Amino acid sequence: MHFNQTNHHKRNILVVDDTPDNLRLLSAMLTAQGFEVRKALNGKMALTACQMVLPDVILLDINMPDMDGYQVCQQLKADDKTSDVPVIFISALDDVVDKVKAFDVGGVDYIAKPFHGAEVVLRIENQINLRLLQVKLQEKNFLLQQALDNLQASQVKQIQNEKMVALGQLVAGLAHEINNPISFIYGNLQYAGQYVQDLVNLIEVYQQEYPKPTSKVQQIAKDIDLNFLITDLQNLISAMYRGSDRIREIVLALQHFSRHDEAEMKRVNIHEDIENTLVMLQHRLRETADRPAIVVVKDYGNLPLVTCYASELNQVFMHLLNNAIDAIEEGVGNQSPTRYPLTPLEEISDALYGTPDVACFPEGVNELGNATLSPLASPQLLEILHEGRRPYRLLSTPQIRIHTEVTDLNMVKIAIADNGPGIEESLRSRLFDPFFTTKPVGKGSGLGLSISYQIIVQKHQGNITCTSSVEQGAEFVIEIPIEQPQR
């Protein structure tokens, strides 16, 4: 938008003609009408004059030495600085072909010689008025776009607030309702286990005191397989303990995730919030008919407590992890089952091999030193790891990596990467726009990343970025200050 905003009666006109008489005539005529006129005898001088002071209109002759008017116009339109300046061709060439070519290269009007002074002035004023209208239209479009962006941002914020309130109430209520009966069950399991043990002890005493029971007792003992029942009953009690513990962990994770009563900023453990979010997503990480279980590899740094809105940050983790799972499942539908590329282990930090709980699996685990591996791992892989050797590549399996660290700028960095199909470059610039989604109709609202952007950038003074290549997965990186600045 390079319009010369000078006085209406002092518009800057650049006249380009290799004939001095024509220059003098046009200059005198336009000056008399209140225009400020500059002159150029050839194309190179015209281009230089435009760079020095941008004209409002250019009167351009066609037949000139070295560089004709068409070439001059093409160079003007190719330069962002001069591309919006109206060019009026003025020439003795009156053939239709010449006029068509003039418009093809970017001219807005064409005046044939010999010309009439009144016609030239009116055509120049017409172009100036058109340009003024274009500038006003662009300004209004800019204001309308701003209003649209603000409206969309307000809608996203309202939707986010409503979702957070509803989700918080639902999760908190659900956790409370589950917690009461499971606490009753868990609290009584200890007594039930003791009662069962007392009964088993009594049976054993009976067997010692009466080694030859009646035939009826022997038949009943045989029918119920007494020895197996005693052994399995103890295993059953242990399994009930483990199940109750698991439910209590889920309830605790639900309570931490919702943080229903925590609307203000507070210092929280980021790793604990990530773990709670992963608990909420266990059902999506499990093996399905179309793919193996999704492995979550954790490369946690030593993070301090971070001041943040905990429930809203949990929502960001939920959005990013859900998107990673969606991307992996999309890749399953588009590729062969063995398509998941994994980084060679030589490229993974040695810290991974010395960090407890390096990998998280949805169902069952095999503990190998400090590493946790899926039970789906091949015997060859387990043998390699037991021997302390480092395999070049893990299983061809879907994977999400979570990396955390403290940066030099006193920020906490959380990176969540997947080995899904990746995101095209043309789409990455719009990922955080409200209502924009790459998912099929009915599978995404286009709000998750937009809400995440607002939470991280606007509420936590941080930033969120995405790096991705097609068939190479995607990585979202969050950075927020450890302590929020005073506002």
Coordinates of C-alpha atoms in Angstrom, one line a residue:
M1 CA 0.0 0.0 0.0
H2 CA 2.4 2.6 -1.3
F3 CA 0.1 5.5 -2.0
N4 CA 1.6 9.0 -1.8
Q5 CA -0.6 10.7 0.9
T6 CA 0.2 14.3 -0.1
N7 CA -2.1 17.3 -0.7
H8 CA -4.8 16.5 -3.3
H9 CA -3.6 19.3 -5.6
K10 CA 0.1 18.3 -5.3
R11 CA -0.1 14.7 -6.6
N12 CA 3.3 13.4 -7.8
I13 CA 3.3 12.5 -11.5
L14 CA 6.3 10.9 -13.2
V15 CA 6.4 11.5 -17.0
V16 CA 8.7 9.2 -18.9
D17 CA 9.4 10.0 -22.6
D18 CA 12.6 10.1 -24.7
T19 CA 11.4 13.2 -26.6
P20 CA 12.3 16.4 -24.7
D21 CA 9.5 18.4 -26.4
N22 CA 6.9 15.9 -25.2
L23 CA 8.3 16.1 -21.7
R24 CA 8.2 19.9 -21.6
L25 CA 4.6 20.0 -23.0
L26 CA 3.2 17.4 -20.5
S27 CA 5.1 19.0 -17.6
A28 CA 3.8 22.4 -18.3
M29 CA 0.3 21.2 -18.8
L30 CA 0.2 19.1 -15.6
T31 CA 2.0 21.7 -13.5
A32 CA -0.7 24.2 -14.5
Q33 CA -3.3 21.8 -13.2
G34 CA -1.6 21.7 -9.7
F35 CA 0.4 18.5 -10.1
E36 CA 3.9 18.1 -9.0
V37 CA 5.8 16.7 -12.1
R38 CA 9.0 14.9 -12.4
K39 CA 10.6 13.9 -15.8
A40 CA 12.7 11.0 -17.0
L41 CA 14.2 10.6 -20.5
N42 CA 14.5 6.8 -20.4
G43 CA 13.5 3.6 -18.6
K44 CA 16.5 3.4 -16.3
M45 CA 16.0 7.0 -15.1
A46 CA 12.3 6.3 -14.5
L47 CA 13.1 3.2 -12.4
T48 CA 15.6 5.2 -10.3
A49 CA 13.2 8.1 -9.8
C50 CA 10.5 5.6 -8.6
Q51 CA 12.9 4.3 -6.0
M52 CA 13.8 7.7 -4.7
V53 CA 10.2 9.1 -4.5
L54 CA 7.2 7.0 -5.2
P55 CA 4.9 8.7 -7.7
D56 CA 1.1 8.6 -7.6
V57 CA 0.8 8.0 -11.3
I58 CA 3.3 7.3 -14.1
L59 CA 2.8 8.5 -17.7
L60 CA 4.9 6.1 -19.8
D61 CA 6.0 6.3 -23.5
I62 CA 6.4 2.9 -25.3
N63 CA 9.1 3.6 -27.9
M64 CA 12.3 4.4 -26.0
P65 CA 15.9 3.3 -26.6
D66 CA 17.6 0.5 -24.5
M67 CA 14.4 -0.3 -22.5
D68 CA 10.9 0.2 -24.0
G69 CA 7.9 1.1 -22.0
Y70 CA 6.6 -2.5 -21.8
Q71 CA 9.9 -3.6 -20.1
V72 CA 9.8 -0.6 -17.7
C73 CA 6.2 -1.5 -16.7
Q74 CA 7.1 -5.2 -16.2
Q75 CA 10.0 -4.2 -13.8
L76 CA 7.7 -1.8 -11.9
K77 CA 5.1 -4.5 -11.4
A78 CA 7.7 -7.0 -10.3
D79 CA 8.9 -4.8 -7.5
D80 CA 6.7 -4.8 -4.4
K81 CA 7.5 -1.2 -3.7
T82 CA 6.2 0.1 -7.1
S83 CA 3.7 -2.6 -8.1
D84 CA 0.7 -0.6 -7.0
V85 CA 1.6 2.6 -8.8
P86 CA -0.9 3.1 -11.8
V87 CA 0.9 3.2 -15.1
I88 CA -0.8 5.1 -18.0
F89 CA 0.8 4.4 -21.4
I90 CA 1.0 7.4 -23.8
S91 CA 2.2 6.6 -27.3
A92 CA 1.8 7.2 -31.0
L93 CA 1.2 3.5 -31.5
D94 CA -2.5 3.2 -32.0
D95 CA -2.8 -0.4 -33.0
V96 CA -5.1 -2.7 -31.0
V97 CA -2.2 -5.2 -30.5
D98 CA -0.1 -2.5 -28.9
K99 CA -2.9 -1.5 -26.5
V100 CA -3.6 -5.1 -25.5
K101 CA 0.1 -5.6 -24.8
A102 CA 0.1 -2.5 -22.7
F103 CA -2.7 -3.8 -20.5
D104 CA -1.1 -7.3 -20.4
V105 CA 2.1 -6.0 -18.8
G106 CA 0.2 -4.1 -16.1
G107 CA -0.9 -0.8 -17.6
V108 CA -4.2 0.7 -16.3
D109 CA -4.9 3.1 -19.2
Y110 CA -3.7 4.0 -22.7
I111 CA -3.6 7.5 -24.3
A112 CA -2.8 7.7 -28.0
K113 CA -0.8 10.6 -29.5
P114 CA -1.6 13.2 -30.4
F115 CA -3.4 13.8 -27.1
H116 CA -5.7 16.4 -25.8
G117 CA -4.6 18.1 -22.5
A118 CA -8.1 17.8 -20.9
E119 CA -8.2 14.1 -21.7
V120 CA -4.8 13.5 -20.1
V121 CA -5.8 15.4 -16.9
L122 CA -9.1 13.6 -16.6
R123 CA -7.5 10.2 -17.0
I124 CA -4.8 11.0 -14.4
E125 CA -7.4 12.2 -11.9
N126 CA -9.5 9.2 -12.6
Q127 CA -6.6 6.9 -11.7
I128 CA -5.8 8.9 -8.6
N129 CA -9.4 8.6 -7.4
L130 CA -9.5 4.9 -8.2
R131 CA -6.3 4.5 -6.2
L132 CA -7.8 6.4 -3.3
L133 CA -10.8 4.2 -3.3
Q134 CA -8.6 1.1 -3.4
V135 CA -6.7 2.3 -0.4
K136 CA -9.9 3.0 1.5
L137 CA -11.2 -0.5 0.6
Q138 CA -8.0 -2.1 1.7
E139 CA -8.2 -0.3 5.0
K140 CA -11.8 -1.4 5.5
N141 CA -10.9 -4.9 4.6
F142 CA -8.1 -4.8 7.2
L143 CA -10.5 -3.5 9.9
L144 CA -13.1 -6.2 8.9
Q145 CA -10.4 -8.9 9.1
Q146 CA -9.4 -7.6 12.5
A147 CA -13.0 -7.6 13.7
L148 CA -13.4 -11.2 12.3
D149 CA -10.3 -12.3 14.1
N150 CA -11.4 -10.7 17.4
L151 CA -14.9 -12.3 17.0
Q152 CA -13.4 -15.7 16.4
A153 CA -11.0 -15.3 19.3
S154 CA -14.0 -14.3 21.6
Q155 CA -15.9 -17.4 20.3
V156 CA -13.0 -19.7 21.0
K157 CA -12.5 -18.2 24.5
Q158 CA -16.2 -18.6 25.3
I159 CA -16.3 -22.1 24.0
Q160 CA -13.1 -22.9 25.9
N161 CA -14.5 -21.5 29.2
E162 CA -17.8 -23.4 28.8
K163 CA -15.9 -26.7 27.9
M164 CA -13.6 -26.3 30.9
V165 CA -16.4 -25.6 33.3
A166 CA -18.4 -28.5 32.0
L167 CA -15.4 -30.9 31.9
G168 CA -14.3 -29.8 35.3
Q169 CA -17.7 -30.4 36.8
L170 CA -18.1 -33.7 35.1
V171 CA -14.7 -35.1 36.0
A172 CA -14.8 -33.8 39.5
G173 CA -18.3 -35.2 40.1
L174 CA -17.4 -38.5 38.5
A175 CA -14.2 -38.8 40.6
H176 CA -16.2 -38.1 43.7
E177 CA -18.9 -40.6 42.9
I178 CA -16.4 -43.3 42.1
N179 CA -14.2 -42.5 45.1
N180 CA -16.8 -43.2 47.7
P181 CA -17.7 -46.8 46.8
I182 CA -14.1 -47.7 45.9
S183 CA -12.9 -46.4 49.3
F184 CA -15.5 -48.6 50.9
I185 CA -14.3 -51.6 48.9
Y186 CA -10.6 -50.9 49.4
G187 CA -11.0 -50.3 53.1
N188 CA -12.9 -53.6 53.6
L189 CA -10.6 -55.7 51.4
Q190 CA -8.1 -55.9 54.2
Y191 CA -10.7 -57.4 56.6
A192 CA -12.0 -59.7 53.8
G193 CA -8.5 -61.0 53.2
Q194 CA -8.0 -61.6 56.9
Y195 CA -11.4 -63.4 57.2
V196 CA -10.5 -65.6 54.3
Q197 CA -7.1 -66.4 55.8
D198 CA -8.8 -67.3 59.1
L199 CA -11.2 -69.7 57.3
V200 CA -8.3 -71.3 55.4
N201 CA -6.4 -71.8 58.6
L202 CA -9.4 -73.4 60.2
I203 CA -9.8 -75.8 57.3
E204 CA -6.1 -76.7 57.6
V205 CA -6.5 -77.4 61.3
Y206 CA -9.5 -79.6 60.6
Q207 CA -7.5 -81.5 58.0
Q208 CA -4.7 -82.1 60.6
E209 CA -7.1 -83.1 63.4
Y210 CA -9.4 -85.2 61.2
P211 CA -7.1 -86.6 58.5
K212 CA -9.8 -89.2 57.5
P213 CA -13.0 -87.2 56.9
T214 CA -16.3 -88.8 56.1
S215 CA -17.0 -89.9 52.5
K216 CA -19.5 -87.0 52.1
V217 CA -16.9 -84.4 53.1
Q218 CA -14.4 -86.0 50.8
Q219 CA -16.9 -85.9 47.9
I220 CA -17.6 -82.2 48.5
A221 CA -13.8 -81.4 48.7
K222 CA -13.3 -83.2 45.4
D223 CA -16.3 -81.5 43.7
I224 CA -15.0 -78.0 44.6
D225 CA -11.3 -78.9 44.1
L226 CA -10.5 -77.6 47.6
N227 CA -6.8 -77.3 47.2
F228 CA -7.1 -75.2 44.0
L229 CA -9.9 -73.1 45.7
I230 CA -7.6 -72.2 48.6
T231 CA -4.7 -71.2 46.4
D232 CA -6.8 -69.3 43.9
L233 CA -8.8 -67.5 46.6
Q234 CA -5.6 -65.9 47.8
N235 CA -4.7 -64.9 44.3
L236 CA -8.2 -63.5 43.8
I237 CA -7.9 -61.3 46.9
S238 CA -4.5 -60.0 45.6
A239 CA -6.0 -59.2 42.2
M240 CA -8.9 -57.3 43.9
Y241 CA -6.3 -55.3 45.8
R242 CA -4.5 -54.5 42.6
G243 CA -7.7 -53.5 40.8
S244 CA -8.8 -51.3 43.7
D245 CA -5.4 -49.6 43.7
R246 CA -5.7 -49.0 40.0
I247 CA -9.2 -47.4 40.4
R248 CA -7.9 -45.2 43.2
E249 CA -5.0 -44.1 40.9
I250 CA -7.5 -43.2 38.1
V251 CA -9.7 -41.3 40.6
L252 CA -6.7 -39.4 41.8
A253 CA -5.7 -38.6 38.2
L254 CA -9.2 -37.4 37.4
Q255 CA -9.1 -35.1 40.4
H256 CA -5.7 -33.7 39.5
F257 CA -6.7 -33.3 35.9
S258 CA -9.9 -31.4 36.6
R259 CA -8.4 -29.2 39.4
H260 CA -12.0 -28.0 39.6
D261 CA -11.3 -25.8 42.6
E262 CA -8.1 -24.3 41.3
A263 CA -8.9 -21.3 39.1
E264 CA -5.9 -19.2 40.0
M265 CA -2.2 -19.7 39.1
K266 CA -0.2 -21.9 41.4
R267 CA 3.1 -23.8 41.3
V268 CA 2.7 -27.3 39.9
N269 CA 4.7 -30.3 38.9
I270 CA 4.5 -30.4 35.1
H271 CA 5.5 -34.1 35.0
E272 CA 2.7 -35.0 37.3
D273 CA 0.2 -33.2 35.1
I274 CA 1.5 -35.0 32.0
E275 CA 1.2 -38.4 33.8
N276 CA -2.3 -37.6 34.9
T277 CA -3.2 -36.7 31.3
L278 CA -1.7 -40.0 30.1
V279 CA -3.8 -41.9 32.6
M280 CA -6.9 -40.3 31.1
L281 CA -5.8 -41.4 27.6
Q282 CA -4.9 -45.0 28.4
H283 CA -7.9 -46.4 26.5
R284 CA -6.7 -44.7 23.3
L285 CA -3.1 -46.0 23.7
R286 CA -4.1 -49.6 24.0
E287 CA -3.7 -52.1 21.1
T288 CA -6.6 -52.1 18.6
A289 CA -7.5 -54.4 15.7
D290 CA -5.8 -52.0 13.3
R291 CA -2.5 -51.2 15.1
P292 CA -0.3 -52.3 18.0
A293 CA -0.3 -50.4 21.3
I294 CA 1.1 -46.8 21.1
V295 CA 4.3 -46.5 23.0
V296 CA 4.9 -43.3 25.0
V297 CA 8.6 -42.6 25.4
K298 CA 9.4 -40.1 28.2
D299 CA 12.6 -38.1 28.3
Y300 CA 12.0 -36.0 31.3
G301 CA 14.5 -33.3 32.4
N302 CA 14.9 -32.0 35.9
L303 CA 12.1 -29.4 36.1
P304 CA 11.3 -27.0 38.9
L305 CA 7.8 -26.3 40.0
V306 CA 6.1 -24.1 37.4
T307 CA 3.7 -21.3 38.1
C308 CA 0.7 -21.7 35.7
Y309 CA -3.0 -22.3 35.4
A310 CA -2.9 -26.1 36.0
S311 CA -6.3 -27.1 34.7
E312 CA -5.8 -25.1 31.4
L313 CA -2.3 -26.5 30.9
N314 CA -3.7 -30.0 31.4
Q315 CA -6.2 -29.2 28.6
V316 CA -3.3 -28.3 26.3
F317 CA -1.5 -31.6 27.0
M318 CA -4.8 -33.4 26.4
H319 CA -5.3 -31.6 23.0
L320 CA -1.7 -32.3 21.8
L321 CA -1.6 -36.0 22.9
N322 CA -5.1 -36.6 21.4
N323 CA -3.9 -35.0 18.1
A324 CA -0.8 -37.2 18.2
I325 CA -2.9 -40.3 18.6
D326 CA -5.3 -39.2 15.8
A327 CA -2.3 -38.6 13.5
I328 CA -0.9 -42.1 14.2
E329 CA -4.3 -43.7 13.6
E330 CA -4.7 -41.7 10.4
G331 CA -1.3 -43.1 9.3
V332 CA -2.6 -46.6 10.0
G333 CA -5.5 -46.0 7.6
N334 CA -3.2 -44.7 4.8
Q335 CA -0.1 -46.9 5.1
S336 CA 1.0 -50.5 5.7
P337 CA 1.1 -51.8 9.3
T338 CA 4.9 -51.5 9.3
R339 CA 5.2 -47.9 8.3
Y340 CA 6.1 -46.3 11.6
P341 CA 9.7 -44.9 11.3
L342 CA 11.6 -44.6 14.6
T343 CA 14.8 -42.7 15.3
P344 CA 17.9 -44.9 15.5
L345 CA 18.8 -45.3 19.1
E346 CA 22.2 -43.8 18.5
E347 CA 20.4 -40.5 18.0
I348 CA 18.5 -40.8 21.3
S349 CA 20.2 -39.3 24.3
D350 CA 22.1 -41.7 26.6
A351 CA 20.0 -40.2 29.4
L352 CA 17.1 -42.4 28.2
Y353 CA 19.0 -45.5 29.2
G354 CA 19.5 -44.2 32.7
T355 CA 16.0 -42.7 33.4
P356 CA 13.4 -44.8 35.2
D357 CA 10.1 -45.3 33.4
V358 CA 11.6 -44.4 30.1
A359 CA 8.6 -45.8 28.3
C360 CA 5.0 -46.1 29.2
F361 CA 2.7 -48.9 27.9
P362 CA -1.0 -49.1 28.2
E363 CA -1.4 -52.8 29.1
G364 CA 1.2 -54.8 31.1
V365 CA 5.0 -54.2 31.1
N366 CA 8.3 -56.1 31.2
E367 CA 10.8 -54.4 33.4
L368 CA 14.3 -54.5 32.0
G369 CA 16.6 -52.6 34.4
N370 CA 15.4 -49.0 34.3
A371 CA 13.6 -49.3 30.9
T372 CA 10.0 -50.3 30.5
L373 CA 9.2 -52.2 27.4
S374 CA 6.1 -53.5 25.8
P375 CA 5.3 -57.2 26.2
L376 CA 4.9 -57.2 22.4
A377 CA 8.6 -56.8 22.1
S378 CA 10.2 -59.7 20.2
P379 CA 12.3 -62.3 22.1
Q380 CA 15.3 -61.1 20.1
L381 CA 14.9 -57.5 21.3
L382 CA 14.5 -58.6 24.9
E383 CA 17.6 -60.7 24.7
I384 CA 19.6 -57.8 23.2
L385 CA 18.4 -55.4 26.0
H386 CA 19.1 -58.0 28.7
E387 CA 22.6 -58.3 27.5
G388 CA 23.1 -54.5 27.6
R389 CA 23.4 -54.1 23.8
R390 CA 21.8 -51.2 22.0
P391 CA 19.6 -52.2 19.1
Y392 CA 19.8 -49.9 16.0
R393 CA 16.1 -49.6 15.7
L394 CA 13.1 -50.4 18.0
L395 CA 10.0 -52.3 16.8
S396 CA 8.0 -50.9 13.9
T397 CA 5.4 -49.5 16.2
P398 CA 3.5 -46.3 16.7
Q399 CA 5.2 -44.0 19.2
I400 CA 4.8 -40.7 21.0
R401 CA 7.8 -39.0 22.6
I402 CA 7.6 -36.5 25.4
H403 CA 10.7 -34.4 26.2
T404 CA 11.0 -31.8 28.9
E405 CA 13.9 -29.5 29.8
V406 CA 14.7 -26.0 31.2
T407 CA 16.0 -23.6 28.5
D408 CA 18.7 -20.9 28.9
L409 CA 15.9 -18.3 29.0
N410 CA 14.5 -19.6 32.2
M411 CA 11.6 -21.2 30.4
V412 CA 10.2 -24.8 30.6
K413 CA 10.1 -26.6 27.3
I414 CA 7.7 -29.5 26.7
A415 CA 8.0 -31.2 23.3
I416 CA 5.4 -33.8 22.2
A417 CA 6.3 -35.7 19.0
D418 CA 4.6 -38.5 17.1
N419 CA 5.7 -40.8 14.2
G420 CA 2.5 -40.3 12.3
P421 CA 2.2 -39.2 8.6
G422 CA 3.2 -35.6 9.3
I423 CA 1.7 -32.3 8.3
E424 CA 2.0 -30.6 4.9
E425 CA 3.9 -27.3 4.8
S426 CA 0.9 -25.5 3.3
L427 CA -1.2 -26.4 6.3
R428 CA 1.2 -25.6 9.1
S429 CA 0.8 -21.9 8.9
R430 CA -3.0 -22.3 9.7
L431 CA -2.8 -24.9 12.4
F432 CA -3.6 -22.4 15.2
D433 CA -6.4 -20.6 13.4
P434 CA -9.8 -20.9 15.0
F435 CA -12.1 -23.5 13.4
F436 CA -9.3 -24.8 11.0
T437 CA -8.9 -28.5 11.0
T438 CA -7.2 -31.1 8.9
K439 CA -9.4 -33.9 10.2
P440 CA -12.4 -35.4 8.3
V441 CA -15.8 -33.8 8.8
G442 CA -17.3 -34.8 12.2
K443 CA -13.9 -35.7 13.7
G444 CA -12.5 -32.3 14.6
S445 CA -13.9 -28.8 15.5
G446 CA -10.8 -26.9 14.7
L447 CA -10.7 -25.5 18.2
G448 CA -8.1 -27.7 20.1
L449 CA -4.9 -26.0 18.8
S450 CA -6.5 -22.6 18.7
I451 CA -7.5 -22.9 22.4
S452 CA -4.0 -24.3 23.2
Y453 CA -2.4 -21.3 21.5
Q454 CA -4.5 -18.9 23.5
I455 CA -3.7 -20.7 26.8
I456 CA 0.0 -20.8 26.1
V457 CA 0.6 -17.5 24.4
Q458 CA -2.0 -15.2 25.9
K459 CA -2.5 -16.6 29.4
H460 CA 1.1 -17.9 30.1
Q461 CA 3.2 -15.5 28.0
G462 CA 4.8 -18.4 26.3
N463 CA 4.9 -19.8 22.8
I464 CA 3.8 -22.9 20.9
T465 CA 5.3 -24.1 17.6
C466 CA 5.0 -27.0 15.2
T467 CA 7.7 -28.6 13.1
S468 CA 6.8 -31.4 10.7
S469 CA 7.6 -33.1 7.4
V470 CA 5.4 -35.4 5.4
E471 CA 6.0 -39.0 6.4
Q472 CA 8.3 -37.9 9.2
G473 CA 5.8 -37.2 12.0
A474 CA 5.1 -33.9 13.8
E475 CA 6.5 -32.3 16.9
F476 CA 4.7 -29.6 19.0
V477 CA 6.9 -27.6 21.3
I478 CA 5.6 -25.5 24.2
E479 CA 7.7 -23.0 26.1
I480 CA 6.4 -21.1 29.2
P481 CA 8.1 -19.1 31.9
I482 CA 8.9 -20.9 35.1
E483 CA 7.6 -17.8 37.0
Q484 CA 4.9 -15.7 35.3
P485 CA 5.8 -12.0 34.9
Q486 CA 3.9 -9.4 36.9
R487 CA 1.0 -7.9 34.9

